[in-house]
Short mmCIF file of the N, C-alpha and C atoms (twelve columns), coordinates in Angstrom:
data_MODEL
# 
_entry.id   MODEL 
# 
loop_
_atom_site.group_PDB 
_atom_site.id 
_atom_site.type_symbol 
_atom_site.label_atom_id 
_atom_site.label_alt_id 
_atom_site.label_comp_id 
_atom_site.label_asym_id 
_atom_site.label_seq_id 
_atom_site.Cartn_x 
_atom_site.Cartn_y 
_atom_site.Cartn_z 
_atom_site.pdbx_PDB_model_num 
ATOM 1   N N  . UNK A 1   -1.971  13.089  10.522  1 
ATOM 2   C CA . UNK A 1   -2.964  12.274  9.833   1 
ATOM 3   C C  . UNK A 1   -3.027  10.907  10.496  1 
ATOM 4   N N  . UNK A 2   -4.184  10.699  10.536  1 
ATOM 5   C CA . UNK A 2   -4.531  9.035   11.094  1 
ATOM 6   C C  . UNK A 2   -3.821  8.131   10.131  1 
ATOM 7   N N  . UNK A 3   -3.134  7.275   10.192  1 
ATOM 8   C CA . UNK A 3   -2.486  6.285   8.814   1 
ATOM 9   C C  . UNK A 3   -3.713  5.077   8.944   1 
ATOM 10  N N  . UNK A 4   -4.553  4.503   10.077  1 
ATOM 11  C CA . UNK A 4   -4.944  3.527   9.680   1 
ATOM 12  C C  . UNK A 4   -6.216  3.773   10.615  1 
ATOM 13  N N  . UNK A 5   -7.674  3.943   10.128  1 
ATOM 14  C CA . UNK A 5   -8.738  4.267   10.481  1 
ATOM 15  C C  . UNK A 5   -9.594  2.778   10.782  1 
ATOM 16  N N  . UNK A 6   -10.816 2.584   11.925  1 
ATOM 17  C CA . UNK A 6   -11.046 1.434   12.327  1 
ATOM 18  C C  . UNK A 6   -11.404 0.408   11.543  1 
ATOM 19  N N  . UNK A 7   -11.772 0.823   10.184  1 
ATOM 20  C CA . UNK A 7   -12.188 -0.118  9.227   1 
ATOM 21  C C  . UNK A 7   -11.214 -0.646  8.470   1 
ATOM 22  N N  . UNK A 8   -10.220 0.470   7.757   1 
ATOM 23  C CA . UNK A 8   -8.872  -0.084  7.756   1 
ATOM 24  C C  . UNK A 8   -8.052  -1.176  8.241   1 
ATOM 25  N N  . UNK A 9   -8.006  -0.921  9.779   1 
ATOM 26  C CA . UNK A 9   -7.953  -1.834  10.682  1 
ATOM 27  C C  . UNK A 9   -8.327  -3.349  10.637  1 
ATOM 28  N N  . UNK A 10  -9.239  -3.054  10.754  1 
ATOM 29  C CA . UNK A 10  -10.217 -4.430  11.044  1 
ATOM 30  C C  . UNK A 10  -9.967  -5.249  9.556   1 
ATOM 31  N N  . UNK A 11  -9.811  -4.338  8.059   1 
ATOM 32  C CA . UNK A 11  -9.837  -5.055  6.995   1 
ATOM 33  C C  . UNK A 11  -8.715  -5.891  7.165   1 
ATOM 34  N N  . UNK A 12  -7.579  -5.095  7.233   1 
ATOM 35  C CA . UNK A 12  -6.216  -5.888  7.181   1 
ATOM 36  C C  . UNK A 12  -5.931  -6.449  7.978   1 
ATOM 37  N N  . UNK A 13  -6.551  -6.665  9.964   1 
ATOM 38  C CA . UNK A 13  -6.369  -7.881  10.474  1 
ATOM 39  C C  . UNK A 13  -7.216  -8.890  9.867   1 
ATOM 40  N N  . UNK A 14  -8.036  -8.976  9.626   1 
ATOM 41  C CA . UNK A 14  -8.591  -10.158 8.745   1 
ATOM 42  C C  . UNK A 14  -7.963  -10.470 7.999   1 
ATOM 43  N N  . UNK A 15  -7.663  -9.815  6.925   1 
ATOM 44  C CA . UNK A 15  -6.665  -10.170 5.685   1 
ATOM 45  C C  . UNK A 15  -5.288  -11.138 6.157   1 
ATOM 46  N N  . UNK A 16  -4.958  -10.500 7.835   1 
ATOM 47  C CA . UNK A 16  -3.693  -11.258 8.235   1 
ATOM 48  C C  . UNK A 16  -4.009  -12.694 9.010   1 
ATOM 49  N N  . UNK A 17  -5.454  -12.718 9.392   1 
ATOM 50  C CA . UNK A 17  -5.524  -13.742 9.953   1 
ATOM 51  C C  . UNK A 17  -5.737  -15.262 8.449   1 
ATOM 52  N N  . UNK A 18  -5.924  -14.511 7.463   1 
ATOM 53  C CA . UNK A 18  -6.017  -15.549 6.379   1 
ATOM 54  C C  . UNK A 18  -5.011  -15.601 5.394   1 
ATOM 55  N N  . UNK A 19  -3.862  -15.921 6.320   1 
ATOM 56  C CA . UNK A 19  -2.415  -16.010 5.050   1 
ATOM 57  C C  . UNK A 19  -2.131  -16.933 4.411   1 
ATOM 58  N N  . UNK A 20  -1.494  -16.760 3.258   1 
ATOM 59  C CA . UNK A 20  -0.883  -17.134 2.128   1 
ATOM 60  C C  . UNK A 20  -2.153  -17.233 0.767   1 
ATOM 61  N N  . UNK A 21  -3.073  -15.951 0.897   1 
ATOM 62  C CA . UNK A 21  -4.146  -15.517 0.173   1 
ATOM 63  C C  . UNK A 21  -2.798  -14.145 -0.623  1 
ATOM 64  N N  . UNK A 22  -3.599  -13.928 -2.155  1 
ATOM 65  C CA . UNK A 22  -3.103  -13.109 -2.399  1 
ATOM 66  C C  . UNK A 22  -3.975  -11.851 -2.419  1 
ATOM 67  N N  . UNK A 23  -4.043  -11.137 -1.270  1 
ATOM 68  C CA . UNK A 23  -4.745  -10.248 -0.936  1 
ATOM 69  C C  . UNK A 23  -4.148  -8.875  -1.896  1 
ATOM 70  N N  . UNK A 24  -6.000  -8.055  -1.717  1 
ATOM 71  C CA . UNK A 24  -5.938  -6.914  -2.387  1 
ATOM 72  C C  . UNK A 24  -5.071  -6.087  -1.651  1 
ATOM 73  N N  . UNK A 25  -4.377  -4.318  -2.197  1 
ATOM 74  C CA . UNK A 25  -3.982  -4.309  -1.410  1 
ATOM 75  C C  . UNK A 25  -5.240  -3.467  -0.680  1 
ATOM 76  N N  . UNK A 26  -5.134  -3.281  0.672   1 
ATOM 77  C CA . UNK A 26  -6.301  -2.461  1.271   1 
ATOM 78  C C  . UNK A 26  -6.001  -0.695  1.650   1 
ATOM 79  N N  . UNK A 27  -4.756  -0.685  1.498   1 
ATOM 80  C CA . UNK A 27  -4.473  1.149   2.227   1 
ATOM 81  C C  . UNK A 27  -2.983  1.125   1.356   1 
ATOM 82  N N  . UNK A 28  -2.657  2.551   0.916   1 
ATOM 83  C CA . UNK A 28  -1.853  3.043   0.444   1 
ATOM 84  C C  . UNK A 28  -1.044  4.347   1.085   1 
ATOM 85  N N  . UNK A 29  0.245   3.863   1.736   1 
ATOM 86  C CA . UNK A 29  1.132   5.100   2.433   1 
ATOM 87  C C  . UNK A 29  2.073   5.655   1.613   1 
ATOM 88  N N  . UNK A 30  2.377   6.647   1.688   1 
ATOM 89  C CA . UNK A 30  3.071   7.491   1.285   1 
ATOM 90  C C  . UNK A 30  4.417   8.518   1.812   1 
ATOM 91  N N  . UNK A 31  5.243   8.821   1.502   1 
ATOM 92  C CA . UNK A 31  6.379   10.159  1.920   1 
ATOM 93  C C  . UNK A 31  5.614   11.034  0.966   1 
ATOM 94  N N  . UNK A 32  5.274   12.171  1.577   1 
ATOM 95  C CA . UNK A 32  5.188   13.123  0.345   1 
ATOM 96  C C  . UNK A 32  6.091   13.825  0.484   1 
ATOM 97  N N  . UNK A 33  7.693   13.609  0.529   1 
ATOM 98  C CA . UNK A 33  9.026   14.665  0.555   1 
ATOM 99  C C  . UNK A 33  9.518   13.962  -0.252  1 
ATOM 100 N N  . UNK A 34  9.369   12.624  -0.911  1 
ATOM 101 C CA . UNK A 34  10.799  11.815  -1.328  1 
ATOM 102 C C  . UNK A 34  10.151  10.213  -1.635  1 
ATOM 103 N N  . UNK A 35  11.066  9.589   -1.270  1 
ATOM 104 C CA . UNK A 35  10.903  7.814   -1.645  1 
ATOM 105 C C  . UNK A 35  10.225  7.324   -1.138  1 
ATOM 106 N N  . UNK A 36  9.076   6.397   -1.194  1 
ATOM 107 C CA . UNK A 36  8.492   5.873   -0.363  1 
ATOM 108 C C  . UNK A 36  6.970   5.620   -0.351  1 
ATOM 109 N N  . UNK A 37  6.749   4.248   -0.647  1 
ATOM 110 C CA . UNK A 37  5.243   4.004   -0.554  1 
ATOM 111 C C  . UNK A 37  4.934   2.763   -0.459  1 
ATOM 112 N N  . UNK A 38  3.661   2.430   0.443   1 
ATOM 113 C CA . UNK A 38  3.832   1.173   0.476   1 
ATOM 114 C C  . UNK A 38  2.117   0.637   0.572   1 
ATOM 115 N N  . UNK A 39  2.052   -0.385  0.106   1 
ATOM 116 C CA . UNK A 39  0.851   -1.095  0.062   1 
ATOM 117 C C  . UNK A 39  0.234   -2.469  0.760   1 
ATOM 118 N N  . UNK A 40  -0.351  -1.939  1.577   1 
ATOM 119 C CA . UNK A 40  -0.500  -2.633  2.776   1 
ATOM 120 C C  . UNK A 40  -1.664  -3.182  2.457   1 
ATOM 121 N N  . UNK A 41  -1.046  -4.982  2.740   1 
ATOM 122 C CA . UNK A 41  -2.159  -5.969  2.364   1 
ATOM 123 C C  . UNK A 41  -2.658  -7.132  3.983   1 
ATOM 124 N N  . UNK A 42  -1.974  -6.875  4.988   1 
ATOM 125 C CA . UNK A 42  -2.442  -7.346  6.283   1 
ATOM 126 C C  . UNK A 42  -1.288  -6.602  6.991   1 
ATOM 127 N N  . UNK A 43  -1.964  -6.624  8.385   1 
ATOM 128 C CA . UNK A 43  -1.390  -6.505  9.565   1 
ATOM 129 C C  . UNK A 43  -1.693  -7.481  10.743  1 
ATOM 130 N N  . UNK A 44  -0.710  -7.955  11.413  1 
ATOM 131 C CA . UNK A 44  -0.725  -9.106  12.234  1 
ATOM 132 C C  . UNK A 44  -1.559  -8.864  13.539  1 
ATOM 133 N N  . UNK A 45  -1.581  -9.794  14.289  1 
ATOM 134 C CA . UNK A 45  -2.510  -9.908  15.567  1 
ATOM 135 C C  . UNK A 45  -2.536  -8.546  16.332  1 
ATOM 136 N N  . UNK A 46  -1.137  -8.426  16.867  1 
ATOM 137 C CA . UNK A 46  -0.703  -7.328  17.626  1 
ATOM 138 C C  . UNK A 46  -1.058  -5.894  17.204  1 
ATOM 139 N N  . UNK A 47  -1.061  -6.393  16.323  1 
ATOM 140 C CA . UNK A 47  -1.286  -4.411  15.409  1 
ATOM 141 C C  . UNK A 47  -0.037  -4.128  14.948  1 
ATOM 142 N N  . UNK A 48  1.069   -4.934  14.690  1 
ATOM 143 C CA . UNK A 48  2.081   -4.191  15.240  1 
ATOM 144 C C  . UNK A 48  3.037   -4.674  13.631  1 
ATOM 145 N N  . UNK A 49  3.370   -5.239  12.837  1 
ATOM 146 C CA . UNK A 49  3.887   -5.276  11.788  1 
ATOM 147 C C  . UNK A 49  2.408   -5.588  10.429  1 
ATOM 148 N N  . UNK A 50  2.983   -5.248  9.969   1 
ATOM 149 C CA . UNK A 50  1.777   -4.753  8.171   1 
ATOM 150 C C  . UNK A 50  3.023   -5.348  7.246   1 
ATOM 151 N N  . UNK A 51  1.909   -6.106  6.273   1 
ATOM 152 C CA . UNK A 51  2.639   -7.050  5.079   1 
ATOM 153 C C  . UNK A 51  1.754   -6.681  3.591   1 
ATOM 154 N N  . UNK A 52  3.336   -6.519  2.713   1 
ATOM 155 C CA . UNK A 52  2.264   -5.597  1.506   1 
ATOM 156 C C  . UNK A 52  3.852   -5.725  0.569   1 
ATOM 157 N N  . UNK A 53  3.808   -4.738  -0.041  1 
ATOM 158 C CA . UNK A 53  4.569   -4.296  -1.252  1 
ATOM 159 C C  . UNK A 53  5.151   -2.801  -0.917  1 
ATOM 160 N N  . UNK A 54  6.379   -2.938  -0.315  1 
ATOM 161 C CA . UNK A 54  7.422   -1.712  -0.259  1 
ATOM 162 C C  . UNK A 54  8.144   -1.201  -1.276  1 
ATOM 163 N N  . UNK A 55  8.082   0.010   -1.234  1 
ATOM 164 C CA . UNK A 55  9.113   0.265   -2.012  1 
ATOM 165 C C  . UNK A 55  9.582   1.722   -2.259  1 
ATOM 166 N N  . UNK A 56  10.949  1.611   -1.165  1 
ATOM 167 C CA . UNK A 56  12.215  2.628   -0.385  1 
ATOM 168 C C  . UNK A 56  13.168  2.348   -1.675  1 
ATOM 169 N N  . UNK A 57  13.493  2.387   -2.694  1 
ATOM 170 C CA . UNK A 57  14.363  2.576   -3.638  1 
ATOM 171 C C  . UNK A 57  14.008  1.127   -4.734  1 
ATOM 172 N N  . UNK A 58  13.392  0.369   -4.381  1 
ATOM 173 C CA . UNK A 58  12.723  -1.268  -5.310  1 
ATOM 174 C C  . UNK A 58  11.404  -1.894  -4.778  1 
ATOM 175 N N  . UNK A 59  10.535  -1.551  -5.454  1 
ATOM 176 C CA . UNK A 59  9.898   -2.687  -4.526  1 
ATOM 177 C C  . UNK A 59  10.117  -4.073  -4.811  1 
ATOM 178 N N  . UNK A 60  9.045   -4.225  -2.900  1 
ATOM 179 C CA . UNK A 60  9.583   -5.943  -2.831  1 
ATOM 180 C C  . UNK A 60  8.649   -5.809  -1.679  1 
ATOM 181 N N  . UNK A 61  7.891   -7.113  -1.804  1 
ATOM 182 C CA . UNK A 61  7.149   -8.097  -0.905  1 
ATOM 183 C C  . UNK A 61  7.952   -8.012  0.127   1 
ATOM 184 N N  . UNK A 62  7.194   -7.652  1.481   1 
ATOM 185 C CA . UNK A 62  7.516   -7.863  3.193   1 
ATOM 186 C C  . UNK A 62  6.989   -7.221  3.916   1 
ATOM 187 N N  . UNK A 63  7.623   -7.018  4.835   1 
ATOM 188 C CA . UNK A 63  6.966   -7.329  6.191   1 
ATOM 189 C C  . UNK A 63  7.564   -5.859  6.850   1 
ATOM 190 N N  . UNK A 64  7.097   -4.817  7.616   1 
ATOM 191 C CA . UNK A 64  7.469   -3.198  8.225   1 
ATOM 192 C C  . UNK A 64  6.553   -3.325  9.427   1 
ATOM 193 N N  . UNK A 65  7.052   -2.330  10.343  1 
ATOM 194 C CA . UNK A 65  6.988   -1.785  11.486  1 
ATOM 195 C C  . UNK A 65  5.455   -0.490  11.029  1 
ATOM 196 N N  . UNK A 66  4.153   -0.850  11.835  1 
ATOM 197 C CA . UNK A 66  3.461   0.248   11.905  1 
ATOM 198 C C  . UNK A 66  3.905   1.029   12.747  1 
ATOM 199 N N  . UNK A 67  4.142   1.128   14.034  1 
ATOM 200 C CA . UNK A 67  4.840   1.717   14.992  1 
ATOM 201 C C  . UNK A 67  5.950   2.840   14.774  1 
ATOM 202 N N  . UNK A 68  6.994   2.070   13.791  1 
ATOM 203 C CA . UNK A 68  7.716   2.692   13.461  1 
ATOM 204 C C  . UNK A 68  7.489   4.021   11.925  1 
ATOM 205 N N  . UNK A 69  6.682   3.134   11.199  1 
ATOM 206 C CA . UNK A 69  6.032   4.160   10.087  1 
ATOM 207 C C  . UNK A 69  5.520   5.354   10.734  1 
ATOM 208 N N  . UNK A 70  4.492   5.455   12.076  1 
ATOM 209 C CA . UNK A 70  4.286   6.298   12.608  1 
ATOM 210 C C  . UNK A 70  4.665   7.241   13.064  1 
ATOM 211 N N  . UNK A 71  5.980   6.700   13.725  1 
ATOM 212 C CA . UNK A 71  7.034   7.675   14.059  1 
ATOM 213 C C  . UNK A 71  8.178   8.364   13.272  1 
ATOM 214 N N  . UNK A 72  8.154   8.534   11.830  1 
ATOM 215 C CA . UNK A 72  8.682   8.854   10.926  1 
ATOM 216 C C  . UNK A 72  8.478   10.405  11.232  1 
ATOM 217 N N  . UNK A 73  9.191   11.006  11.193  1 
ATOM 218 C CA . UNK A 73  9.502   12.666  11.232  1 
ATOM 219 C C  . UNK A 73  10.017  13.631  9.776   1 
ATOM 220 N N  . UNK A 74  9.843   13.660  9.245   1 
ATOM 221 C CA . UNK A 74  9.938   14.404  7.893   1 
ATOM 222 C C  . UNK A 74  10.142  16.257  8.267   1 
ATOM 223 N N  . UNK A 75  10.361  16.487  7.378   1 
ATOM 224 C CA . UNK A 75  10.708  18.324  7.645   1 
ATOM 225 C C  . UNK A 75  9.567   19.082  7.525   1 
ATOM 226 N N  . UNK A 76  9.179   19.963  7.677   1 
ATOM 227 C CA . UNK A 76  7.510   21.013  8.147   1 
ATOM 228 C C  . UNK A 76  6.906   20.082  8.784   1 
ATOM 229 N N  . UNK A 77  7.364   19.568  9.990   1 
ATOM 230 C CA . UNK A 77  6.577   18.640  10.645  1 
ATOM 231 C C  . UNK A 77  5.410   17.244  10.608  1 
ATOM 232 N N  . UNK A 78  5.860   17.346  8.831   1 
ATOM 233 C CA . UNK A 78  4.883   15.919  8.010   1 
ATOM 234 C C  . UNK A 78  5.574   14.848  8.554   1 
ATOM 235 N N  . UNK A 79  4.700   13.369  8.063   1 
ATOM 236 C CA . UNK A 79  5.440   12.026  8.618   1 
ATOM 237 C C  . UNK A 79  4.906   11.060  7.198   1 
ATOM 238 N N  . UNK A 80  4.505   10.274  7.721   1 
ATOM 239 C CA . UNK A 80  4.022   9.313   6.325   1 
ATOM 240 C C  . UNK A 80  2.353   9.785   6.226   1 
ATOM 241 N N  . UNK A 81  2.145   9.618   4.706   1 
ATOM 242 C CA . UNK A 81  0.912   9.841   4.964   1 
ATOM 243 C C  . UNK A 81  0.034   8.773   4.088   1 
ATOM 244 N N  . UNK A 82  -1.261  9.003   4.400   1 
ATOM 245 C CA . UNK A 82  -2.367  7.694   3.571   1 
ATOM 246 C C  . UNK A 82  -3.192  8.395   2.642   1 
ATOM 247 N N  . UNK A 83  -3.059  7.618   1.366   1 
ATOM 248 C CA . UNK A 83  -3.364  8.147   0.283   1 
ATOM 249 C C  . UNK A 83  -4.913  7.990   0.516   1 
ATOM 250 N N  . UNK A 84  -5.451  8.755   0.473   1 
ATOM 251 C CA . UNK A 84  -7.557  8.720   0.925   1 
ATOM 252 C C  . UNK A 84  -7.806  8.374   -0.299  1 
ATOM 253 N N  . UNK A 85  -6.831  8.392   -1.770  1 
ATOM 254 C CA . UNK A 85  -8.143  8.430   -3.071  1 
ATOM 255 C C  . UNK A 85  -7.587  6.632   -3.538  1 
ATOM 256 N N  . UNK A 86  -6.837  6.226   -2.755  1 
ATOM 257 C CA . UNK A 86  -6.611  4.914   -3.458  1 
ATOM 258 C C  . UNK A 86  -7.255  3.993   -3.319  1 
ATOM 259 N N  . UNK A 87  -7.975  3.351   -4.666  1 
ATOM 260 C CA . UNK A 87  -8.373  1.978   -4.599  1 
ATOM 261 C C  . UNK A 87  -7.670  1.320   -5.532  1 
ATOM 262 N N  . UNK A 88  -8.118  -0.062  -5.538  1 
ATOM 263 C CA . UNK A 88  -7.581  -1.093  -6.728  1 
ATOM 264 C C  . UNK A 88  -8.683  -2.243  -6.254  1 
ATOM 265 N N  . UNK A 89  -8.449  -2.890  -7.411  1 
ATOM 266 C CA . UNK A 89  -9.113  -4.228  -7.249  1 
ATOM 267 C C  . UNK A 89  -8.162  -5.823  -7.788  1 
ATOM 268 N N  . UNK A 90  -7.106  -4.770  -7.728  1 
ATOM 269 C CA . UNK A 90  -5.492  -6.139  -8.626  1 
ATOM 270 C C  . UNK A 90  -4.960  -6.626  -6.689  1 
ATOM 271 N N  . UNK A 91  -4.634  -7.690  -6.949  1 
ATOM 272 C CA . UNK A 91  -4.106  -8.617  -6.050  1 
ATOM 273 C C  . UNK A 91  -2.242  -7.490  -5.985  1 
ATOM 274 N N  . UNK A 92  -1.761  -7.781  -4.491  1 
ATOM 275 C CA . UNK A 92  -0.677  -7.649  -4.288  1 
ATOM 276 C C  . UNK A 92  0.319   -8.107  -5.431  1 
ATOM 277 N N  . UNK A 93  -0.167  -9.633  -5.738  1 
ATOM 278 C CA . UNK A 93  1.164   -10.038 -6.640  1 
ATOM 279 C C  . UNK A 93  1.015   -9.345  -8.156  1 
ATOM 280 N N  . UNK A 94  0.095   -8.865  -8.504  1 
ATOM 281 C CA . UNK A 94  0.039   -7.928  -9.618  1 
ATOM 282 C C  . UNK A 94  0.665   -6.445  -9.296  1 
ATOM 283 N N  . UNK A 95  0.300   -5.955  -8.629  1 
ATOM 284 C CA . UNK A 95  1.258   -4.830  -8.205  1 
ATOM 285 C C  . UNK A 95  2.775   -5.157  -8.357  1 
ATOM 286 N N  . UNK A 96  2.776   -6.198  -7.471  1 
ATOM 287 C CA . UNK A 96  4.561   -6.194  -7.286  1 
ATOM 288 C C  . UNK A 96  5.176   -6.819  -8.730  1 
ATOM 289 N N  . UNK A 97  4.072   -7.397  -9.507  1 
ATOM 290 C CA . UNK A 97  4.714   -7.420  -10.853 1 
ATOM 291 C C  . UNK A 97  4.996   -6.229  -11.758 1 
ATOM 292 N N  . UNK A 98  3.883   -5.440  -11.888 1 
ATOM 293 C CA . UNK A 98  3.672   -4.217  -12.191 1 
ATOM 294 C C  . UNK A 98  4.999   -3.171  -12.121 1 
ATOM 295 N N  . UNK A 99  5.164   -3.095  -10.663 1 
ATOM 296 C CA . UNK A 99  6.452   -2.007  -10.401 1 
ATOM 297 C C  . UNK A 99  7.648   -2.501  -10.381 1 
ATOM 298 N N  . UNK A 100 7.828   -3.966  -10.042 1 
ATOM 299 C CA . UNK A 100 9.209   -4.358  -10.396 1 
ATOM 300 C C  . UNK A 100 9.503   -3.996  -12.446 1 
ATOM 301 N N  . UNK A 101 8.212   -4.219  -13.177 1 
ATOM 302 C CA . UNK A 101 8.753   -3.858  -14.417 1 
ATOM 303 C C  . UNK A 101 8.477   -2.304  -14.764 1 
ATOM 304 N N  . UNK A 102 8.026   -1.809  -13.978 1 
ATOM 305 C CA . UNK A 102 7.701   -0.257  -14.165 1 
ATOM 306 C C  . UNK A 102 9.087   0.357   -13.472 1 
ATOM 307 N N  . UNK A 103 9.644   0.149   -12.603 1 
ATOM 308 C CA . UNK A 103 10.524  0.181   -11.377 1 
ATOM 309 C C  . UNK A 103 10.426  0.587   -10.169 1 
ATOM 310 N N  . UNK A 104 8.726   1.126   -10.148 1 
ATOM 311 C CA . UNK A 104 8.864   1.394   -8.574  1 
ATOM 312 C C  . UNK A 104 6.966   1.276   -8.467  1 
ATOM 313 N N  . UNK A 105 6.741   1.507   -7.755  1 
ATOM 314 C CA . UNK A 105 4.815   1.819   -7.248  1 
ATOM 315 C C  . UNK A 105 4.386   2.624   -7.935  1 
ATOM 316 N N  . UNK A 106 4.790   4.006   -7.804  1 
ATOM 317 C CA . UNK A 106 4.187   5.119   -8.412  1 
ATOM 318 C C  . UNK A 106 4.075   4.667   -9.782  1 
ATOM 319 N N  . UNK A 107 5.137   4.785   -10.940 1 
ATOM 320 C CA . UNK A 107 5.117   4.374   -11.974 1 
ATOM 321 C C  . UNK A 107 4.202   3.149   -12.485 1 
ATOM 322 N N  . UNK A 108 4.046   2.315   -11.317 1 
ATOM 323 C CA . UNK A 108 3.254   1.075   -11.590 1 
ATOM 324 C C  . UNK A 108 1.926   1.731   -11.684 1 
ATOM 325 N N  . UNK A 109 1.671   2.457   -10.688 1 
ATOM 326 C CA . UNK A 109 0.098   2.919   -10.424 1 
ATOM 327 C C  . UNK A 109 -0.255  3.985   -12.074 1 
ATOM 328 N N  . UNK A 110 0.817   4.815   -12.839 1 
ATOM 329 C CA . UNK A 110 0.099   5.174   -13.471 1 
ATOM 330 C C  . UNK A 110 -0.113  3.845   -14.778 1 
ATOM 331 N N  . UNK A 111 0.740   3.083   -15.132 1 
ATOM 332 C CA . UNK A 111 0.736   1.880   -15.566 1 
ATOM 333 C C  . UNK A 111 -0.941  1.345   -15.479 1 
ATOM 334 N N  . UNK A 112 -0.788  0.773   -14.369 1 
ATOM 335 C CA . UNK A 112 -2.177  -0.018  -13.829 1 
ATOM 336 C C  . UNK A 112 -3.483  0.913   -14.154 1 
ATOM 337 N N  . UNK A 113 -3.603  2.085   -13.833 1 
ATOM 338 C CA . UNK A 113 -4.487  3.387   -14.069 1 
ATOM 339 C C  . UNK A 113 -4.823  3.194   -15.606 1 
ATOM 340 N N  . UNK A 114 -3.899  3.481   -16.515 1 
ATOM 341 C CA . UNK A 114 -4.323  3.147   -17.747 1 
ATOM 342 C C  . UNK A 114 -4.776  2.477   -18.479 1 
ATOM 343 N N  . UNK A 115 -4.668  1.122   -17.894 1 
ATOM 344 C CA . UNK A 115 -4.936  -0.308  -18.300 1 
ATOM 345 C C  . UNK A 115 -6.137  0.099   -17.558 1 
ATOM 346 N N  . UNK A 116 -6.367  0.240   -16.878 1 
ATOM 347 C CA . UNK A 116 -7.993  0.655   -16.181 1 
ATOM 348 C C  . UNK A 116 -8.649  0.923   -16.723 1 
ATOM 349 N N  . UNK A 117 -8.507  2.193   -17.014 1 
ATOM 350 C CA . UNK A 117 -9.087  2.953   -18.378 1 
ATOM 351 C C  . UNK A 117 -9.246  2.249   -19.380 1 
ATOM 352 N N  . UNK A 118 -8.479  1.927   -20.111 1 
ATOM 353 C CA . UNK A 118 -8.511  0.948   -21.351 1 
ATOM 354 C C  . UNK A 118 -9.089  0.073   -21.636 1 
ATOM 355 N N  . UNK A 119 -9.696  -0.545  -20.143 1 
ATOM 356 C CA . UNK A 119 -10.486 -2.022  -19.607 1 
ATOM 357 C C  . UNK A 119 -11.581 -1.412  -19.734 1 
ATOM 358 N N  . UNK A 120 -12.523 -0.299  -19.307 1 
ATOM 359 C CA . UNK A 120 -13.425 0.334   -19.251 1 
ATOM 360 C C  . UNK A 120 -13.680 0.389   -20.418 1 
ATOM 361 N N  . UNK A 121 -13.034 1.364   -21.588 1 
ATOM 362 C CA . UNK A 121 -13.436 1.965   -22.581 1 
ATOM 363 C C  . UNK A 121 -13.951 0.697   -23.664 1 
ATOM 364 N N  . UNK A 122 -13.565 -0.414  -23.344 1 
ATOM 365 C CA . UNK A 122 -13.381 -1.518  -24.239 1 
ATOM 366 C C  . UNK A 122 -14.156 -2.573  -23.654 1 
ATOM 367 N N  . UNK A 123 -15.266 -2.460  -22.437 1 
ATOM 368 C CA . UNK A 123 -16.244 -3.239  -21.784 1 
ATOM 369 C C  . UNK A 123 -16.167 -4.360  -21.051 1 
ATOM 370 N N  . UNK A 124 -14.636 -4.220  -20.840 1 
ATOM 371 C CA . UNK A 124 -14.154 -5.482  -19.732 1 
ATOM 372 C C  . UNK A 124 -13.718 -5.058  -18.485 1 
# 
């Protein structure tokens, strides 16, 4: 799977060329064997490190290796993958509030999902 497609791209170097914004996040990766997901809110000049909301056993605000995400090897020959159905419209620092009290992303996302819903049904 492609992890980061040209528009992708282009969103989150922008996003990186305008830091200390609390950016949306723009792309959502995944392990689908185990731990692991992360929400990627810029990537730097190079292409080469992405800044977002990790979270390998806690999340937490920083800074990862695209390069290296890429080269992740998993068993039946999977690696990391990009979630195609994710959007949001909550800022990074809402997320990382979210799953630090949820305890992880996933849990946050069905969290956040509901409150979605709830926002809808109720005209806000």
């Amino acid at each position: 799977m492609i992890l980061l497609t040209d528009d992708l791209r282009d969103q989150l170097l922008a996003n990186g060329r305008r830091r200390g914004f609390d950016h949306v996040p723009v792309v959502k990766f995944f392990n689908p064997l185990g731990e692991g997901v992360w929400l990627a809110t810029e990537l730097d000049a190079d292409g080469d490190i992405m800044f977002g909301l990790a979270d390998i056993g806690y999340p937490e605000l920083g800074s990862w290796s695209l390069p290296e995400m890429q080269a992740i090897r998993l068993p039946f020959g999977m690696g990391i993958e990009r979630d195609l159905l994710f959007t949001t419209s909550l800022p990074v620092s809402a997320w990382a509030e979210a799953a630090r009290e949820a305890g992880s992303i996933r849990a946050a996302q069905r969290i956040v999902h509901a409150l979605a819903l709830t926002g809808r049904e109720h005209g806000t």
